[in-house]
Coordinates of C-alpha atoms and ligand atoms in Angstrom, one line a residue:
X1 CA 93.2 218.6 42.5
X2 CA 91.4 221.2 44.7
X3 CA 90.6 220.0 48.2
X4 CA 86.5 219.7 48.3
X5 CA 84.7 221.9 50.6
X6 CA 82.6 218.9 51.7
X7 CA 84.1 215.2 52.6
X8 CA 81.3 214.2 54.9
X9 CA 79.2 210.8 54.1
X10 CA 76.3 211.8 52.5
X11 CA 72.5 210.4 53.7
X12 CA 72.0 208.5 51.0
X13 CA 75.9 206.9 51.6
X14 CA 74.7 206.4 55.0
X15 CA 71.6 204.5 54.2
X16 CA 73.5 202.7 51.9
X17 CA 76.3 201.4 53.9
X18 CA 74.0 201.1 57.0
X19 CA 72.2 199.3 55.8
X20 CA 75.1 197.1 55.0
X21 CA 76.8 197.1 57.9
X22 CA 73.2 195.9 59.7
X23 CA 73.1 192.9 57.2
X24 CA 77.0 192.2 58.3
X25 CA 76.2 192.1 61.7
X26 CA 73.4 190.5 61.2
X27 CA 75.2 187.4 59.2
X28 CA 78.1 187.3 62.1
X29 CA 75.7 185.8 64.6
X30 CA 74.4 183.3 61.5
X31 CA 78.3 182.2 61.0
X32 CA 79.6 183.1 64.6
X33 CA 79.3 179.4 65.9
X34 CA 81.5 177.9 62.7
X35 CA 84.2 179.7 63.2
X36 CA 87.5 179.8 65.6
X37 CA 86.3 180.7 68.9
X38 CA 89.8 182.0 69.7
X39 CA 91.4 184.2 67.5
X40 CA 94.5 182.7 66.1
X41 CA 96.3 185.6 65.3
X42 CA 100.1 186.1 67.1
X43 CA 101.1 189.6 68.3
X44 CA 102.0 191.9 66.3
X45 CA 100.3 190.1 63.2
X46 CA 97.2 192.5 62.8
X47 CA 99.4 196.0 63.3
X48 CA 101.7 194.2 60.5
X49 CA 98.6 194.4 58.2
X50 CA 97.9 198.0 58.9
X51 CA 99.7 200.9 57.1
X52 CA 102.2 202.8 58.5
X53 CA 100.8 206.4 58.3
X54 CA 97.5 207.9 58.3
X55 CA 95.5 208.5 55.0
X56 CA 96.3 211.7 53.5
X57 CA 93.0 211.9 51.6
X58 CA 89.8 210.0 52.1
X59 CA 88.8 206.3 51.3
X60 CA 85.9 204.9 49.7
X61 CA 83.7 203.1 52.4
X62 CA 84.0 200.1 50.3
X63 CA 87.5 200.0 50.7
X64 CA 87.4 200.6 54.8
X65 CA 84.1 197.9 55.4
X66 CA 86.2 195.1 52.9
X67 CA 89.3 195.5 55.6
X68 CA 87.1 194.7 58.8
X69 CA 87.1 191.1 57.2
X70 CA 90.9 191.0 55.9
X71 CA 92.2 192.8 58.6
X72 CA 90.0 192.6 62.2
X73 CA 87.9 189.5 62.0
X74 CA 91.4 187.6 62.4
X75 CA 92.3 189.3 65.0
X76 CA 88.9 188.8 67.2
X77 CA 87.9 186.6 69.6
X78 CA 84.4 185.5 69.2
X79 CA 82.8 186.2 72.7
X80 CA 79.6 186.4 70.8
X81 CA 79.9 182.3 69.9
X82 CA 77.5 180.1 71.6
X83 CA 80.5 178.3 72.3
X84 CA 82.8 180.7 74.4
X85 CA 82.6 179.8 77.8
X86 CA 85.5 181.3 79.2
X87 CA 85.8 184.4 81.9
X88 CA 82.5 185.5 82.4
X89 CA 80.2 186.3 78.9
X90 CA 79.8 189.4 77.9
X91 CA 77.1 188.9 75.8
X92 CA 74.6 191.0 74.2
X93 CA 71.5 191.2 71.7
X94 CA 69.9 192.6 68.5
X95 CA 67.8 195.2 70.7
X96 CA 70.7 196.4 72.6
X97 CA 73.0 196.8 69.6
X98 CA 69.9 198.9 68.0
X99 CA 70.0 200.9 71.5
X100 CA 73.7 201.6 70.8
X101 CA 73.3 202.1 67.3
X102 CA 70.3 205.3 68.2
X103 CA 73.0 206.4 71.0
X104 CA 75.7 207.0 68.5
X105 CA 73.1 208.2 65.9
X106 CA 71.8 211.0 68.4
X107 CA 75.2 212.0 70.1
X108 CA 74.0 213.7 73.0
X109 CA 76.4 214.0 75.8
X110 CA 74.1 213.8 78.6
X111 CA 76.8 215.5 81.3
X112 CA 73.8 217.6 82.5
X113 CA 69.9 217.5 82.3
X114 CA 69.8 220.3 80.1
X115 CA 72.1 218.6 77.6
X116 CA 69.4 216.2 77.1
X117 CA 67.0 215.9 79.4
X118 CA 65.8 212.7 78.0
X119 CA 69.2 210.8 78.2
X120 CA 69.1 212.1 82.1
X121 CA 65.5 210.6 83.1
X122 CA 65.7 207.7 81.2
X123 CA 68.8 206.6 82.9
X124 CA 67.2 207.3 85.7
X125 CA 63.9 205.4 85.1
X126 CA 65.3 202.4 83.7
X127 CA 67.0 202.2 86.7
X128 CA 63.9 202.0 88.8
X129 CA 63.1 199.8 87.0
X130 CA 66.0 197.7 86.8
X131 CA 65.8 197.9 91.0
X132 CA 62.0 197.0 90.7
X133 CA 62.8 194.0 88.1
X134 CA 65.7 192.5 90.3
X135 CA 63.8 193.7 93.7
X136 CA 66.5 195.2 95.3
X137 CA 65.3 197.7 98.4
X138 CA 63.1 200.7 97.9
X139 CA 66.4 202.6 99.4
X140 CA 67.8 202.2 96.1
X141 CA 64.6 203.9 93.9
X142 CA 64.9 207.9 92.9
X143 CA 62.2 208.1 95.3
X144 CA 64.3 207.8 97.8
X145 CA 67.3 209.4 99.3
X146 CA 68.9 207.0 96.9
X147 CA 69.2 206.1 93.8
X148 CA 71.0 204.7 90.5
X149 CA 73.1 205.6 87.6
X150 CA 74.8 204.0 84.8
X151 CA 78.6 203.7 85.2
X152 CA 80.7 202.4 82.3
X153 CA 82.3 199.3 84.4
X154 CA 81.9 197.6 87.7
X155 CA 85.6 199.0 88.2
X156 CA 84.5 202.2 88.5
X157 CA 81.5 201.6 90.7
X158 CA 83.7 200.9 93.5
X159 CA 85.7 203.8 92.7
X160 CA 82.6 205.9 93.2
X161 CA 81.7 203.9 95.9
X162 CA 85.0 203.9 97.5
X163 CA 85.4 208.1 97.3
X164 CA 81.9 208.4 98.4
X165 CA 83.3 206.2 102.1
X166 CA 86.0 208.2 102.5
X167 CA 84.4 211.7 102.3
X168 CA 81.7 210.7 104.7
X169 CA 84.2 209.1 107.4
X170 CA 86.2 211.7 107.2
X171 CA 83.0 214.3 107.7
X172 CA 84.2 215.9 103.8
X173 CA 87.9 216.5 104.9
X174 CA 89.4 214.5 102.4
X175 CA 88.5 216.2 99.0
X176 CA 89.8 219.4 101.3
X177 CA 93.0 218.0 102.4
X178 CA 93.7 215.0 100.5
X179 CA 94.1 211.5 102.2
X180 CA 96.6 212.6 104.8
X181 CA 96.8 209.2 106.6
X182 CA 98.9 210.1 109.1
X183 CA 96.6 213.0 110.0
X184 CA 93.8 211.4 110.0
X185 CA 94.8 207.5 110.8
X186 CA 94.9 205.4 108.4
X187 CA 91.5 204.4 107.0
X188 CA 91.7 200.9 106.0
X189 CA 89.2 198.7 103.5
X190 CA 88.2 195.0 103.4
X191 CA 87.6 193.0 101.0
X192 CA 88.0 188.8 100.8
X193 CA 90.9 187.0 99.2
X194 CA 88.5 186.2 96.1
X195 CA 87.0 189.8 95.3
X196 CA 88.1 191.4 92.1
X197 CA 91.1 193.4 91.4
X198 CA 89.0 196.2 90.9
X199 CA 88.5 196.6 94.8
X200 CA 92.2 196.9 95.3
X201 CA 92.6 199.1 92.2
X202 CA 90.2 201.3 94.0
X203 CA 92.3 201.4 97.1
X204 CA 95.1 202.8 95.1
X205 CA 93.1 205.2 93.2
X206 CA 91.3 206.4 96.1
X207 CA 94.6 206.7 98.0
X208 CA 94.0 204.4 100.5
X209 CA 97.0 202.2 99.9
X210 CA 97.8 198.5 99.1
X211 CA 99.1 198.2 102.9
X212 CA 95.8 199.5 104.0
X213 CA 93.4 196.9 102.2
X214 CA 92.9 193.7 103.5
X215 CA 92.1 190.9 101.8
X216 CA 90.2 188.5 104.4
X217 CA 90.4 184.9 103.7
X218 CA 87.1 182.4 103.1
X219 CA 85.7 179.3 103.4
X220 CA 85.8 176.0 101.7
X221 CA 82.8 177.6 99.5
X222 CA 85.2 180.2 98.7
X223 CA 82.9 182.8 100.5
X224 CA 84.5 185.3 103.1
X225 CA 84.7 184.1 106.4
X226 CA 83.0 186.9 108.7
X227 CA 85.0 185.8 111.6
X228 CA 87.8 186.7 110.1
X229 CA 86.3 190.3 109.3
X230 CA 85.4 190.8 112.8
X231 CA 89.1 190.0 113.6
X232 CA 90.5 192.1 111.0
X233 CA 88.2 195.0 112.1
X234 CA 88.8 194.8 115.4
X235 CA 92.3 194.5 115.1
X236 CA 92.5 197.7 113.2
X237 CA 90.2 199.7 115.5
X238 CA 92.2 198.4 119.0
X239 CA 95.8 200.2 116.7
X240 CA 93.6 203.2 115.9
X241 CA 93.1 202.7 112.6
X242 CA 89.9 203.4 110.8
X243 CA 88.0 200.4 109.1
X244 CA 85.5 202.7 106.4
X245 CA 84.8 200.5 103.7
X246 CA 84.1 196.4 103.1
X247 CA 83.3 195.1 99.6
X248 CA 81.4 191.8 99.5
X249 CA 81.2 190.2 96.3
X250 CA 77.9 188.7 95.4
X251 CA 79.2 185.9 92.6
X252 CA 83.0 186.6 92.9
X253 CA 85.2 186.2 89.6
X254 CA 87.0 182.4 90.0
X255 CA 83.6 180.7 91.2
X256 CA 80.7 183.2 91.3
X257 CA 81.2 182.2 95.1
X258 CA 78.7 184.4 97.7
X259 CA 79.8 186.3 100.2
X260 CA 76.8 186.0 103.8
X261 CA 75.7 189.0 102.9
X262 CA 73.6 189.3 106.1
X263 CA 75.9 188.7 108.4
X264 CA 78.5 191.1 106.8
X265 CA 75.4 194.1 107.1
X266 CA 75.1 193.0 110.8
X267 CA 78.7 192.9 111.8
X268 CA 79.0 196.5 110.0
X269 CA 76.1 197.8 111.7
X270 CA 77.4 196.4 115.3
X271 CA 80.8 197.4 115.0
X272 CA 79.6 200.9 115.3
X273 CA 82.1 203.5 113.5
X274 CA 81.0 204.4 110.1
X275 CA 81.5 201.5 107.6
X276 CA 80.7 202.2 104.1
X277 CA 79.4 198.5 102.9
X278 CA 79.7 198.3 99.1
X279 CA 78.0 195.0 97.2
X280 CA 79.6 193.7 93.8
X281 CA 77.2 191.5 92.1
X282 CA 78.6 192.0 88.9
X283 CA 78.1 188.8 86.9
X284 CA 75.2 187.4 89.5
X285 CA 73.0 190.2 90.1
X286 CA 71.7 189.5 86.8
X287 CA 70.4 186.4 88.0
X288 CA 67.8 187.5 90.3
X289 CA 65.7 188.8 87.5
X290 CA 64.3 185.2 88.2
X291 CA 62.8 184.9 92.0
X292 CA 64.4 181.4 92.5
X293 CA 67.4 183.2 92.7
X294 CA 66.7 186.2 95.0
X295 CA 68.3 184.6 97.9
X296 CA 71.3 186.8 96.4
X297 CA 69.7 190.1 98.0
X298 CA 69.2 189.2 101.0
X299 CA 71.0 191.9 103.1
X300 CA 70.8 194.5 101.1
X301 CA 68.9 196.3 102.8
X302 CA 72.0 197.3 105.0
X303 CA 74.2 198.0 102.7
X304 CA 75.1 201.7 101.5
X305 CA 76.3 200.8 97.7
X306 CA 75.5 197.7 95.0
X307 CA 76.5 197.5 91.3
X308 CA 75.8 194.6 88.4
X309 CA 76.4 194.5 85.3
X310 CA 74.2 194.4 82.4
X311 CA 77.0 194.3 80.1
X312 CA 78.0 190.8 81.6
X313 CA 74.3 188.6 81.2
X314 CA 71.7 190.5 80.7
X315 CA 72.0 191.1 77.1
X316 CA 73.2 194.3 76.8
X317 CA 76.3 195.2 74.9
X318 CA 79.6 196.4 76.7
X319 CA 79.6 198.5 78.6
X320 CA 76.5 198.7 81.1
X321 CA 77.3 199.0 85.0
X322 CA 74.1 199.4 87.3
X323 CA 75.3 201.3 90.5
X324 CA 72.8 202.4 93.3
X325 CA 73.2 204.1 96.6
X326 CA 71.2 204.4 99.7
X327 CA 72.6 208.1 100.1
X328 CA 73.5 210.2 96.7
X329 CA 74.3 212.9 98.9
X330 CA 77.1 210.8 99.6
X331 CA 78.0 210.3 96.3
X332 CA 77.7 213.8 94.9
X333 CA 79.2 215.5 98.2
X334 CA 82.8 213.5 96.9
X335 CA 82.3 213.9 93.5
X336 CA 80.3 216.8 92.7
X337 CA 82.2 219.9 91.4
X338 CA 80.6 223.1 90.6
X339 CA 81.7 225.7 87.9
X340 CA 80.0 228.3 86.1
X341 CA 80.2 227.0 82.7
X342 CA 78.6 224.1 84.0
X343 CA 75.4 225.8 85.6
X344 CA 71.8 225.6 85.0
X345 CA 68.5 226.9 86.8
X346 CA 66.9 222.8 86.6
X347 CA 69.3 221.8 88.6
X348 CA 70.1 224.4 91.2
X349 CA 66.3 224.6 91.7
X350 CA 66.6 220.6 92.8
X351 CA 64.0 220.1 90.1
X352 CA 66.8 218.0 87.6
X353 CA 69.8 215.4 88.1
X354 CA 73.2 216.2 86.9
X355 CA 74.6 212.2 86.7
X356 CA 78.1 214.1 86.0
X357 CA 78.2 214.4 89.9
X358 CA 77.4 210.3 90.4
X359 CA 80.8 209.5 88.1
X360 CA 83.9 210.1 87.3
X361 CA 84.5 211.9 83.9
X362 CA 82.2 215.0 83.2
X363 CA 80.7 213.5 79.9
X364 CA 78.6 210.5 79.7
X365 CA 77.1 208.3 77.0
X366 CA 73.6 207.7 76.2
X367 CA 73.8 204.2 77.8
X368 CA 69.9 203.6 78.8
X369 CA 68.7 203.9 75.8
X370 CA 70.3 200.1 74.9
X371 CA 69.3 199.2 78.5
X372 CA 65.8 200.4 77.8
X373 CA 65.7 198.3 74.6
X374 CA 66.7 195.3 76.1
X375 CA 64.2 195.2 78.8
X376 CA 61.2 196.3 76.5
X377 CA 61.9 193.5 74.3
X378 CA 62.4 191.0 76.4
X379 CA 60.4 191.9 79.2
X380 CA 61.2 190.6 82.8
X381 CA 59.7 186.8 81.2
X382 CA 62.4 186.8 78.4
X383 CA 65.2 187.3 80.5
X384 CA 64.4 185.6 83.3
X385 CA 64.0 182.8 80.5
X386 CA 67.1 182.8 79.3
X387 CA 68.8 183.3 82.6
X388 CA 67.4 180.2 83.9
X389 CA 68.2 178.2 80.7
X390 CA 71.9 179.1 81.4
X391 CA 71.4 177.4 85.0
X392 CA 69.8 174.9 83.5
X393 CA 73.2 173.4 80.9
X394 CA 75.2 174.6 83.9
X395 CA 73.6 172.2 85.7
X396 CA 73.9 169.3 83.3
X397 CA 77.2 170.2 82.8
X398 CA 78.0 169.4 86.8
X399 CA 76.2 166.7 86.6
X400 CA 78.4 165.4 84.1
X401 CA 81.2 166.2 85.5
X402 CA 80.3 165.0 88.8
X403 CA 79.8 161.5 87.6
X404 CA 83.3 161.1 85.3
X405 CA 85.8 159.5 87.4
X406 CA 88.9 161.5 85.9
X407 CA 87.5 164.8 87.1
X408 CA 86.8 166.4 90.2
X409 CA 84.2 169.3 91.2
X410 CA 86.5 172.1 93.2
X411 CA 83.6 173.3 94.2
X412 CA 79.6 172.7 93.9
X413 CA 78.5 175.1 90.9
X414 CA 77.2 178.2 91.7
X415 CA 74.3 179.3 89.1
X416 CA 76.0 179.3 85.4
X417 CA 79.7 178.5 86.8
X418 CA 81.7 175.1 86.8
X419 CA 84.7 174.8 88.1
X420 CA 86.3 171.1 88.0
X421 CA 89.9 169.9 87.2
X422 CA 91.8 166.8 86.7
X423 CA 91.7 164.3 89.1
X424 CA 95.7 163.5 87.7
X425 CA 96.4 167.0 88.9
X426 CA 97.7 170.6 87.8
X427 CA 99.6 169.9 84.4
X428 CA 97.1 167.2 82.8
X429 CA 94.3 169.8 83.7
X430 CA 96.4 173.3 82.1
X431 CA 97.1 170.8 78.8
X432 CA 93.3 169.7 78.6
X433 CA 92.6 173.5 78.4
X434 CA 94.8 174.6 76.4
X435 CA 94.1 171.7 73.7
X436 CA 90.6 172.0 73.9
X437 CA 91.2 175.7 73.1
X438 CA 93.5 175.4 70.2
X439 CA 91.2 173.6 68.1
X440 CA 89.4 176.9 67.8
X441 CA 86.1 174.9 68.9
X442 CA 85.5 176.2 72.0
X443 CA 87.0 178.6 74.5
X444 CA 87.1 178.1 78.3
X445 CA 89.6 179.8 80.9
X446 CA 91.2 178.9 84.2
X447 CA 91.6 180.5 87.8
X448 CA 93.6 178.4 90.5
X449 CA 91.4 177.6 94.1
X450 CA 92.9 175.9 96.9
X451 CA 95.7 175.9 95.3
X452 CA 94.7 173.8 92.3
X453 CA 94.6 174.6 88.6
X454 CA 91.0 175.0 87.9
X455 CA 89.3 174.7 84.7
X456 CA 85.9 177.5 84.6
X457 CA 83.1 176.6 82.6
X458 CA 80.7 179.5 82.6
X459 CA 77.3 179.2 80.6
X460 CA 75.8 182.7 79.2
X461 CA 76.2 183.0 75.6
X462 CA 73.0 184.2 74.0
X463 CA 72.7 181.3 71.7
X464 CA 74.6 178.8 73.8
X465 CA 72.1 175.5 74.0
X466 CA 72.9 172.1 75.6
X467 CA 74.4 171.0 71.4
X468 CA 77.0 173.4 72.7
X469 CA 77.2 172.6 76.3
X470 CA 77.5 168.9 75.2
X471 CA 79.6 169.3 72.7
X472 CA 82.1 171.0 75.1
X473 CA 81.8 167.8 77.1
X474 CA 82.4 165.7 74.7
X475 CA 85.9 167.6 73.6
X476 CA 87.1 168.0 77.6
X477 CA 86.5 164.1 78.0
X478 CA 88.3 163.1 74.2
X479 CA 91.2 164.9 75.0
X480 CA 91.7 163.7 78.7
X481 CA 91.5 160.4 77.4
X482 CA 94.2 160.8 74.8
X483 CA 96.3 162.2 76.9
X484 CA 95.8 159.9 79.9
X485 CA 97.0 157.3 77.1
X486 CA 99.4 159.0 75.9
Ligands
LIG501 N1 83.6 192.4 89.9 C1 83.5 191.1 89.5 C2 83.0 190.1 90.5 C3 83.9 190.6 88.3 O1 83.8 189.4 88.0 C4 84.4 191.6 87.3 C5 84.8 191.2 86.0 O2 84.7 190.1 85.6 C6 84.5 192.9 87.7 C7 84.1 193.3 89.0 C8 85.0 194.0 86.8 O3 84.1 194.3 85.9 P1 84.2 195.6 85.0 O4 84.9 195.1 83.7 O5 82.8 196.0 84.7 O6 85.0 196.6 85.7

């Protein structure tokens, strides 16, 4: 047989399947609570499914869509069921998946305003009002020196974050010479003993050094102890090092604990020097769409960087990082590289935003669009709805907790996170979670604080409601009691 001269999917293919495929996804979040929370797979057993070698010709669509169900659905782990608890959700929505779905459709790469000026001032609109919606400081709107972007991950945030610091303590030296520490001292960053791996990640990336981070310990709360900061800063200044950048977590990974925020800006801002303070709010910045919870941002108005995720509970599919600065000059003096190829008259006039400066890669996705969805539809009611109906089962589920006598709070909840264990200690609490998890039911993870096995119970699932909250409860307390008998 000839080869064709054509093999793309025609429109009316494309409507066809789409169509399909909407209807698929669709059905998933119908069935998505019946099934096996956990994928039950073993390694190695969905590659053993797959052929060895690539297609040499073409497939019928009907052939590739029937596999998703023989092949991948085994292999997935539904963190779209109402009852996965575990890590911290990373849910999403019908609007934001329809955002994603126009992003792939129009496959702009928005690396520049002129490649699509539309993707550029979206982002940068939603944004606004993303700050507006959460009321975070007018030093974070376009309007300002400031301003936001969309990064793929919190991870990278603090990278951006992290290179921004070190170009302006070292007055731009460092993209010039690289991170000569001996030349230069050694520039050291704090973060507390809870703060995500990403922060230390950073460290390395931005070539400041694991020896060169420290990792300041917290209170019983599990919130970093600004006395110990001071210490640590002080310390490092009296050897002639030079402290440039401290992350505070806002809602840190094991118990969404809060780091005092506004004693953290002040100590910064006394210490003199030139501190870069970086916020990660990753999971809990999405909670002060409701103003109960706006005691979160309190301090930011001193801080240089912050970042949440939409991607984690505000509906919006994987991935969605909102970073702002006080100073993109900052931002784009450490990672803005100029080349001819690259150049356009809208932004040399100062009249356009090129985000490829704000990031690291050149090419970016059309990520506002599904961010843009997500708040038109739900408006800043809907979320803050279902933000504070999370809070709400979280609450009931403490309470319950609180009153069994075979369990033990570690530490009072903080907004949609539980963490409790087993008052019979360390091994009865890992069996309980791994039982509960292997009947496929429900899906829950662990952390250890002060130094105890700790089971996390966190509440965001779009369609999690107290049936599922309860029924959680109900498996968590069987099983302790069988095994207590056992
Ligand atoms: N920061 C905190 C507090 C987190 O809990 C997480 C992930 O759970 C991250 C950062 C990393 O998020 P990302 O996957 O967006 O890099």
């Amino acid at each position: 047989m000839s080869p064709r001269n054509d093999y793309h999917m025609t429109a009316a293919e494309f409507r066809k399947f789409g169509r399909e495929v909407v209807d698929w996804i669709a059905d998933y979040y119908e069935w998505v609570e019946s099934g096996s929370v956990l994928s039950q797979v073993e390694p190695g057993d969905i590659r053993a499914m797959l052929p060895n070698d690539p297609p040499a010709v073409g497939e019928d669509f009907e052939d590739i869509f029937s596999d998703i169900d023989r092949i991948v659905m085994p292999g997935i782990t539904h963190w779209q069921s109402p009852n996965f608890f575990a890590y911290f959700p990373s849910n999403t929505s019908f609007p934001s998946i329809l955002g994603e779905m126009m992003a792939a459709g129009l496959g702009v790469q928005g690396m520049v305003w002129k490649t699509s000026p539309a993707a550029t001032e979206l982002e940068t609109h939603v944004l606004d009002w993303m700050a507006k919606l959460l009321g975070l400081p007018g030093r974070f709107l376009s309007s300002s020196a400031g301003g936001g972007v969309i990064q793929d991950t919190a991870s990278s945030a603090v990278v951006c974050a992290m290179l921004a610091a070190r170009e302006r303590v070292t007055n731009g030296q460092s993209n010039r010479h690289g991170v000569d520490q001996s030349a230069t001292g050694a520039l050291v960053a704090y973060t507390s003993n809870q703060s995500h791996s990403s922060v230390e990640k950073a460290a390395r990336i931005v070539g400041i050094g694991d020896m060169n981070i420290r990792l300041i310990d917290v209170d019983d709360g599990f919130a970093m102890r600004v006395e110990s900061l001071e210490n640590a800063i002080k310390q490092d200044l009296a050897a002639g090092r030079i402290p440039f950048f401290v992350c505070a977590t806002m809602g840190t990974t094991s118990s969404l604990a809060m780091d005092p925020l506004v004693e953290i800006g002040n100590l910064c801002g006394n210490l003199g020097g030139d501190i870069w303070l970086h916020v990660d709010a990753a999971m809990a910045g999405a909670a002060t769409v409701c103003e109960e919870f706006r005691s979160i941002n309190e301090g930011l108005e001193k801080v240089d960087s912050y970042c949440f995720n939409p991607h984690k509970w505000l509906f919006t599919n994987f991935d969605c990082n909102c970073f702002y600065v006080a100073d993109r000059q900052a931002l784009t003096g450490a990672l803005g590289i100029q080349r001819e190829y690259l150049r356009t008259a809208e932004y040399e006039s100062g009249a356009a935003i090129d985000y490829r400066d704000w990031q690291i890669p050149l090419g970016r996705r059309f990520r506002s669009l599904k961010l843009w969805f997500v708040l038109r539809h739900y408006g800043a009611e809907g979320l803050a709805h279902h933000i504070r109906e999370h809070v709400e089962l979280a609450k009931q589920f403490e309470q319950w907790v609180d009153d069994h006598s075979d369990f033990d709070l570690i530490v009072p909840r903080s907004l949609n996170t539980v963490c409790f264990c087993h008052r019979l200690g360390d091994s009865i609490t890992e069996r309980i979670l791994e039982s509960v998890n292997s009947t496929g039911r429900m899906y829950v993870s662990h952390t250890k604080l002060a130094d105890r096995y700790t089971i996390r119970m966190v509440v965001g699932g779009r369609d999690t409601k107290l049936r599922h909250v309860e029924q959680a409860w109900s498996l968590i307390t069987q099983t302790a009691e069988e095994m207590d008998s056992e």
